[in-house]
Amino acid sequence: MLEATPLTEGWILRHEGDALPASVPGCVHTDLLAAGVIPDPFLGLGETEVAWVGRREWLYETELGATNGHEQTDLVFDGLDTAAEILLDGRLLGRTRNMHRSYRFDVTGLSGRLSVRFVSAYAEAEAVRGKLGERPAAYAEPYQYIRKMACSFGWDWGPTLVTAGIWRPVRLEQWSTARIARVRPLVTVEDGLGRVELHVDVERSRVEAGLAVEATIGGVRARAQIDGARGVVRLEVPDARLWWPHGYGEQPLYDVELTLLHEDRTLDVWRRRIGFRTVELDRRPDAHGTGFTLVVNGERLFARGVNWIPDDVFPSRIGRDRYRERLRQAADAGVDLVRVWGGGIYESEDFYDACDEFGLLVWQDFPFACAAYPEEQPLRGEVEAEARENVVRLMPHPSLVLWNGNNENLWGFRDWGWEQRLAGDSWGEGYYLGVLPRVVAELDPTRPYAAGSPWSGSWDRHPNDPAHGTHHSWEVWNREDYADYRLHVPRFVAEFGWQAPPAYATLRRALPGEELASGSLGMLHHQKADDGNGKLERGLARHFAVPDGDFDRWHYLMQVNQARAVAAGIEHWRSHWPVCAGTVVWQLNDCWPVTSWAAIDGDGREKPLYHELRRVYADRLLTLQVREEGLVLAAVNQAAESWSGGVTVRRVSVEGGLVGSSRLEIAAERRSVAEIRVPRELEPVGPKEFLVADADGLRALHFPAPDREVPYPRPEFEVALVPGGIEVTAHTLVRDLLLQADRLDPAARADRGLVTLLPGERVTIGVHGWQTPDAEKARSALYCMEPSR
């Protein structure tokens, strides 16, 4: 039977004549950091001090011992980053130039010094650029000329830390007669009958040997013969339990095992987990344009999504526990779709396993982002090879529901001046509209493919036309106020967002010894967006009086503004279901400590935006929306049951007086939205009034004026310790109260974000990780709206 032996021990990294201990999987930066050769690039200005690492060649070495007892021995690398040559005692085994692929080398009967020599990714990319010619991109770095994680070259939220190394596991595989080379599972279900077709490819060391495969799933067993190098085994599972997205049902998973046999002797075994579900993408034209609605098991979904970037700029540091923690946070926020963005990687099995278990639908970009990509060799062959490998690798996962060709490249060609600059040169269209859909249709016909995001479906329309297909809403943030989200109803909003700084404790760790200020050297270095702080300041000034020199107040208001911005978009778009069929927030996570669009910062701390997502992505959402006919109350009901009952609507003054009230009745069918016109006499007038709607523990607020015009009273409230946290009792209006728990203790977390209290109301805020609870200290970590100064 095939024997796999991890090859992770005894590696060294050569540096300046020294042999440094090396971790495999790992990368040069993490090995140099562990050896004390470089400073932590995440702290202070450390990123600039290690820029030289990405420009060097690097050599990894270990001893490969003698093997015996099998007919063939293969050296298998699951991932090499990126341009490398592999040698054994000076004998060239092969060369690689793609981080997104695995590699296998025949080392039968060989032993000796194994060397992996990495060329600088810059040198490789610049050589390809010299051969194929210049192509435009959103950034100056040459990431489009090498099949490598693009954001390691830097992005508008990430550092430039160009890695090299053996970033995924390496092992020796010893086998005889034959081995399983590839299994392609086609999983379908109809009328309760689950069908699994396992398309098997084998590699032989003995051509004449008779081979068979036997598969089992859910107590069902089937057997088939291998004809040459291929075979198909089919299984049928009666009464198959359906796998559902998070919030729609359970996620039953079935173990499937396939055994390769020669004369009833086991040669190799393949094991995976699968789930039975159907998925469609409804892109039919209608009265509003062209839809983009995911349909799972016949249920039409409003996708409550987040964009995912690599959770660490050094992805070899991301293990199973970290993936599960971050994705659990997403599920707990009501998220049901995670888009794996095209400037990153095809994630590890741990990522998709967690999504399978948590019910998180995966939208998988192929790794192309914000650039024109040459279609000539050597890149073209690499693109098809990596696509074929990863499509098959990820097929078993029921969470995977959509393949997407690229991020913003079709849009860039039309809008960013590329078409003129390219003057007919290739730029990637042949990948997105040719190679990739062909590969998906051939290998994985059970899943839909989209050419890109955004993409309107045809060159007859603008690629980012909000009425057709997917839309990226970036005029808001870059130039417009988030109130302008309400001007449009896109069919599917695949990117939108607003920045805020990370948690206070994250900043303190990342900028040791620095006096924190919005424009301090460290803060500016950990802000990678073009004019990022300028956009933050202008966006804040539209709503608030910008604090002068008060960093703590600036920090709080920026985080409030981020939460308000994203909530404004989601509440508006959810209220227009089913015309709008999804929102995918940019972004869930960060890869280092930075001011960014993330809901969870680079140290894993949840910003107020995260808690706001829990509110606006809940199955039931109450929201007040301005329509042409006036103010309406929208009851958004994504739940499986209808929603009916009374809503208490109050017109209130900021001083706490009741101006008017009424009880309205809501009746929203399952997976639907009901709107009720707010009586005109209840519409608030001027900056001193606002509207409050309460139903079933949910609250909606409408302030007709920006905060800078609202004459907030000086907030008065009491703070008391209660088991597991604190209780706050308001004596005045207290708007957007926030406990920044990490100011109490870097390990402390609060269980809620922004909350608005009317006079006499109270709220309990749970706090965990706080070692020495103290009411006065808690008060010092509480922030809320105050009178303008």
mmCIF file with all atom_site columns, C-alpha atoms in Angstrom, residues 156-240:
data_model
loop_
_atom_site.group_PDB
_atom_site.id
_atom_site.type_symbol
_atom_site.label_atom_id
_atom_site.label_alt_id
_atom_site.label_comp_id
_atom_site.label_asym_id
_atom_site.label_entity_id
_atom_site.label_seq_id
_atom_site.pdbx_PDB_ins_code
_atom_site.Cartn_x
_atom_site.Cartn_y
_atom_site.Cartn_z
_atom_site.occupancy
_atom_site.B_iso_or_equiv
_atom_site.pdbx_formal_charge
_atom_site.auth_seq_id
_atom_site.auth_comp_id
_atom_site.auth_asym_id
_atom_site.auth_atom_id
_atom_site.pdbx_PDB_model_num
ATOM 1  C CA . ASP A 1 156 ? -4.222  48.952 -0.364  1.00 0.00 ? 156 ASP A CA 1
ATOM 2  C CA . TRP A 1 157 ? -4.574  47.108 2.953   1.00 0.00 ? 157 TRP A CA 1
ATOM 3  C CA . GLY A 1 158 ? -1.458  44.921 2.970   1.00 0.00 ? 158 GLY A CA 1
ATOM 4  C CA . PRO A 1 159 ? 2.316   45.203 3.339   1.00 0.00 ? 159 PRO A CA 1
ATOM 5  C CA . THR A 1 160 ? 4.845   44.484 0.618   1.00 0.00 ? 160 THR A CA 1
ATOM 6  C CA . LEU A 1 161 ? 6.480   41.313 1.915   1.00 0.00 ? 161 LEU A CA 1
ATOM 7  C CA . VAL A 1 162 ? 7.433   39.237 -1.105  1.00 0.00 ? 162 VAL A CA 1
ATOM 8  C CA . THR A 1 163 ? 7.837   35.725 0.184   1.00 0.00 ? 163 THR A CA 1
ATOM 9  C CA . ALA A 1 164 ? 9.735   32.602 -0.858  1.00 0.00 ? 164 ALA A CA 1
ATOM 10 C CA . GLY A 1 165 ? 9.758   29.128 0.632   1.00 0.00 ? 165 GLY A CA 1
ATOM 11 C CA . ILE A 1 166 ? 8.243   25.673 0.957   1.00 0.00 ? 166 ILE A CA 1
ATOM 12 C CA . TRP A 1 167 ? 4.863   27.033 1.999   1.00 0.00 ? 167 TRP A CA 1
ATOM 13 C CA . ARG A 1 168 ? 2.847   23.823 2.021   1.00 0.00 ? 168 ARG A CA 1
ATOM 14 C CA . PRO A 1 169 ? 3.674   20.262 3.200   1.00 0.00 ? 169 PRO A CA 1
ATOM 15 C CA . VAL A 1 170 ? 6.297   18.100 1.513   1.00 0.00 ? 170 VAL A CA 1
ATOM 16 C CA . ARG A 1 171 ? 6.489   14.313 1.729   1.00 0.00 ? 171 ARG A CA 1
ATOM 17 C CA . LEU A 1 172 ? 7.836   11.123 0.227   1.00 0.00 ? 172 LEU A CA 1
ATOM 18 C CA . GLU A 1 173 ? 5.294   8.758  -1.293  1.00 0.00 ? 173 GLU A CA 1
ATOM 19 C CA . GLN A 1 174 ? 6.373   5.156  -1.886  1.00 0.00 ? 174 GLN A CA 1
ATOM 20 C CA . TRP A 1 175 ? 4.144   2.838  -3.884  1.00 0.00 ? 175 TRP A CA 1
ATOM 21 C CA . SER A 1 176 ? 4.046   -0.260 -6.059  1.00 0.00 ? 176 SER A CA 1
ATOM 22 C CA . THR A 1 177 ? 1.934   -1.398 -9.023  1.00 0.00 ? 177 THR A CA 1
ATOM 23 C CA . ALA A 1 178 ? -0.275  1.725  -9.102  1.00 0.00 ? 178 ALA A CA 1
ATOM 24 C CA . ARG A 1 179 ? -1.450  4.721  -7.127  1.00 0.00 ? 179 ARG A CA 1
ATOM 25 C CA . ILE A 1 180 ? -4.493  7.009  -7.215  1.00 0.00 ? 180 ILE A CA 1
ATOM 26 C CA . ALA A 1 181 ? -3.442  10.083 -9.180  1.00 0.00 ? 181 ALA A CA 1
ATOM 27 C CA . ARG A 1 182 ? -6.738  11.980 -9.122  1.00 0.00 ? 182 ARG A CA 1
ATOM 28 C CA . VAL A 1 183 ? -10.352 11.528 -8.053  1.00 0.00 ? 183 VAL A CA 1
ATOM 29 C CA . ARG A 1 184 ? -13.010 13.816 -9.482  1.00 0.00 ? 184 ARG A CA 1
ATOM 30 C CA . PRO A 1 185 ? -16.294 13.472 -7.566  1.00 0.00 ? 185 PRO A CA 1
ATOM 31 C CA . LEU A 1 186 ? -19.511 14.567 -9.264  1.00 0.00 ? 186 LEU A CA 1
ATOM 32 C CA . VAL A 1 187 ? -22.164 14.818 -6.546  1.00 0.00 ? 187 VAL A CA 1
ATOM 33 C CA . THR A 1 188 ? -25.838 15.355 -7.380  1.00 0.00 ? 188 THR A CA 1
ATOM 34 C CA . VAL A 1 189 ? -29.182 14.835 -5.669  1.00 0.00 ? 189 VAL A CA 1
ATOM 35 C CA . GLU A 1 190 ? -32.706 14.602 -7.042  1.00 0.00 ? 190 GLU A CA 1
ATOM 36 C CA . ASP A 1 191 ? -35.929 13.686 -5.264  1.00 0.00 ? 191 ASP A CA 1
ATOM 37 C CA . GLY A 1 192 ? -33.993 12.492 -2.229  1.00 0.00 ? 192 GLY A CA 1
ATOM 38 C CA . LEU A 1 193 ? -31.670 10.189 -4.181  1.00 0.00 ? 193 LEU A CA 1
ATOM 39 C CA . GLY A 1 194 ? -28.020 11.140 -3.855  1.00 0.00 ? 194 GLY A CA 1
ATOM 40 C CA . ARG A 1 195 ? -25.677 10.181 -6.667  1.00 0.00 ? 195 ARG A CA 1
ATOM 41 C CA . VAL A 1 196 ? -21.891 10.128 -6.525  1.00 0.00 ? 196 VAL A CA 1
ATOM 42 C CA . GLU A 1 197 ? -19.727 9.509  -9.580  1.00 0.00 ? 197 GLU A CA 1
ATOM 43 C CA . LEU A 1 198 ? -16.048 9.075  -8.765  1.00 0.00 ? 198 LEU A CA 1
ATOM 44 C CA . HIS A 1 199 ? -13.920 9.584  -11.868 1.00 0.00 ? 199 HIS A CA 1
ATOM 45 C CA . VAL A 1 200 ? -10.577 8.003  -11.062 1.00 0.00 ? 200 VAL A CA 1
ATOM 46 C CA . ASP A 1 201 ? -7.178  8.480  -12.714 1.00 0.00 ? 201 ASP A CA 1
ATOM 47 C CA . VAL A 1 202 ? -4.342  6.155  -11.752 1.00 0.00 ? 202 VAL A CA 1
ATOM 48 C CA . GLU A 1 203 ? -0.596  6.128  -12.323 1.00 0.00 ? 203 GLU A CA 1
ATOM 49 C CA . ARG A 1 204 ? 0.982   2.729  -12.914 1.00 0.00 ? 204 ARG A CA 1
ATOM 50 C CA . SER A 1 205 ? 4.379   1.268  -12.383 1.00 0.00 ? 205 SER A CA 1
ATOM 51 C CA . ARG A 1 206 ? 3.180   -2.021 -13.938 1.00 0.00 ? 206 ARG A CA 1
ATOM 52 C CA . VAL A 1 207 ? 1.088   -1.497 -17.043 1.00 0.00 ? 207 VAL A CA 1
ATOM 53 C CA . GLU A 1 208 ? -0.201  -5.065 -17.238 1.00 0.00 ? 208 GLU A CA 1
ATOM 54 C CA . ALA A 1 209 ? -1.598  -5.299 -13.698 1.00 0.00 ? 209 ALA A CA 1
ATOM 55 C CA . GLY A 1 210 ? -5.353  -5.695 -13.388 1.00 0.00 ? 210 GLY A CA 1
ATOM 56 C CA . LEU A 1 211 ? -6.854  -2.932 -11.239 1.00 0.00 ? 211 LEU A CA 1
ATOM 57 C CA . ALA A 1 212 ? -10.215 -2.218 -9.648  1.00 0.00 ? 212 ALA A CA 1
ATOM 58 C CA . VAL A 1 213 ? -11.652 0.479  -7.404  1.00 0.00 ? 213 VAL A CA 1
ATOM 59 C CA . GLU A 1 214 ? -14.161 0.019  -4.612  1.00 0.00 ? 214 GLU A CA 1
ATOM 60 C CA . ALA A 1 215 ? -16.037 2.920  -3.030  1.00 0.00 ? 215 ALA A CA 1
ATOM 61 C CA . THR A 1 216 ? -18.259 3.261  0.027   1.00 0.00 ? 216 THR A CA 1
ATOM 62 C CA . ILE A 1 217 ? -20.545 6.009  1.298   1.00 0.00 ? 217 ILE A CA 1
ATOM 63 C CA . GLY A 1 218 ? -23.393 5.929  3.801   1.00 0.00 ? 218 GLY A CA 1
ATOM 64 C CA . GLY A 1 219 ? -23.446 2.128  3.926   1.00 0.00 ? 219 GLY A CA 1
ATOM 65 C CA . VAL A 1 220 ? -23.526 1.842  0.130   1.00 0.00 ? 220 VAL A CA 1
ATOM 66 C CA . ARG A 1 221 ? -20.711 0.028  -1.668  1.00 0.00 ? 221 ARG A CA 1
ATOM 67 C CA . ALA A 1 222 ? -19.830 -0.161 -5.386  1.00 0.00 ? 222 ALA A CA 1
ATOM 68 C CA . ARG A 1 223 ? -16.963 -1.557 -7.446  1.00 0.00 ? 223 ARG A CA 1
ATOM 69 C CA . ALA A 1 224 ? -15.590 -0.871 -10.940 1.00 0.00 ? 224 ALA A CA 1
ATOM 70 C CA . GLN A 1 225 ? -12.678 -1.976 -13.096 1.00 0.00 ? 225 GLN A CA 1
ATOM 71 C CA . ILE A 1 226 ? -9.889  0.365  -14.179 1.00 0.00 ? 226 ILE A CA 1
ATOM 72 C CA . ASP A 1 227 ? -9.465  0.424  -17.934 1.00 0.00 ? 227 ASP A CA 1
ATOM 73 C CA . GLY A 1 228 ? -5.923  1.554  -18.633 1.00 0.00 ? 228 GLY A CA 1
ATOM 74 C CA . ALA A 1 229 ? -5.421  4.636  -16.492 1.00 0.00 ? 229 ALA A CA 1
ATOM 75 C CA . ARG A 1 230 ? -9.058  5.586  -15.791 1.00 0.00 ? 230 ARG A CA 1
ATOM 76 C CA . GLY A 1 231 ? -12.263 4.311  -14.299 1.00 0.00 ? 231 GLY A CA 1
ATOM 77 C CA . VAL A 1 232 ? -15.610 5.457  -12.945 1.00 0.00 ? 232 VAL A CA 1
ATOM 78 C CA . VAL A 1 233 ? -17.435 4.093  -9.915  1.00 0.00 ? 233 VAL A CA 1
ATOM 79 C CA . ARG A 1 234 ? -21.048 5.137  -9.275  1.00 0.00 ? 234 ARG A CA 1
ATOM 80 C CA . LEU A 1 235 ? -22.964 5.070  -6.003  1.00 0.00 ? 235 LEU A CA 1
ATOM 81 C CA . GLU A 1 236 ? -26.552 5.910  -5.126  1.00 0.00 ? 236 GLU A CA 1
ATOM 82 C CA . VAL A 1 237 ? -27.563 6.972  -1.613  1.00 0.00 ? 237 VAL A CA 1
ATOM 83 C CA . PRO A 1 238 ? -31.294 6.721  -0.894  1.00 0.00 ? 238 PRO A CA 1
ATOM 84 C CA . ASP A 1 239 ? -32.930 9.296  1.377   1.00 0.00 ? 239 ASP A CA 1
ATOM 85 C CA . ALA A 1 240 ? -29.850 11.516 1.171   1.00 0.00 ? 240 ALA A CA 1
#
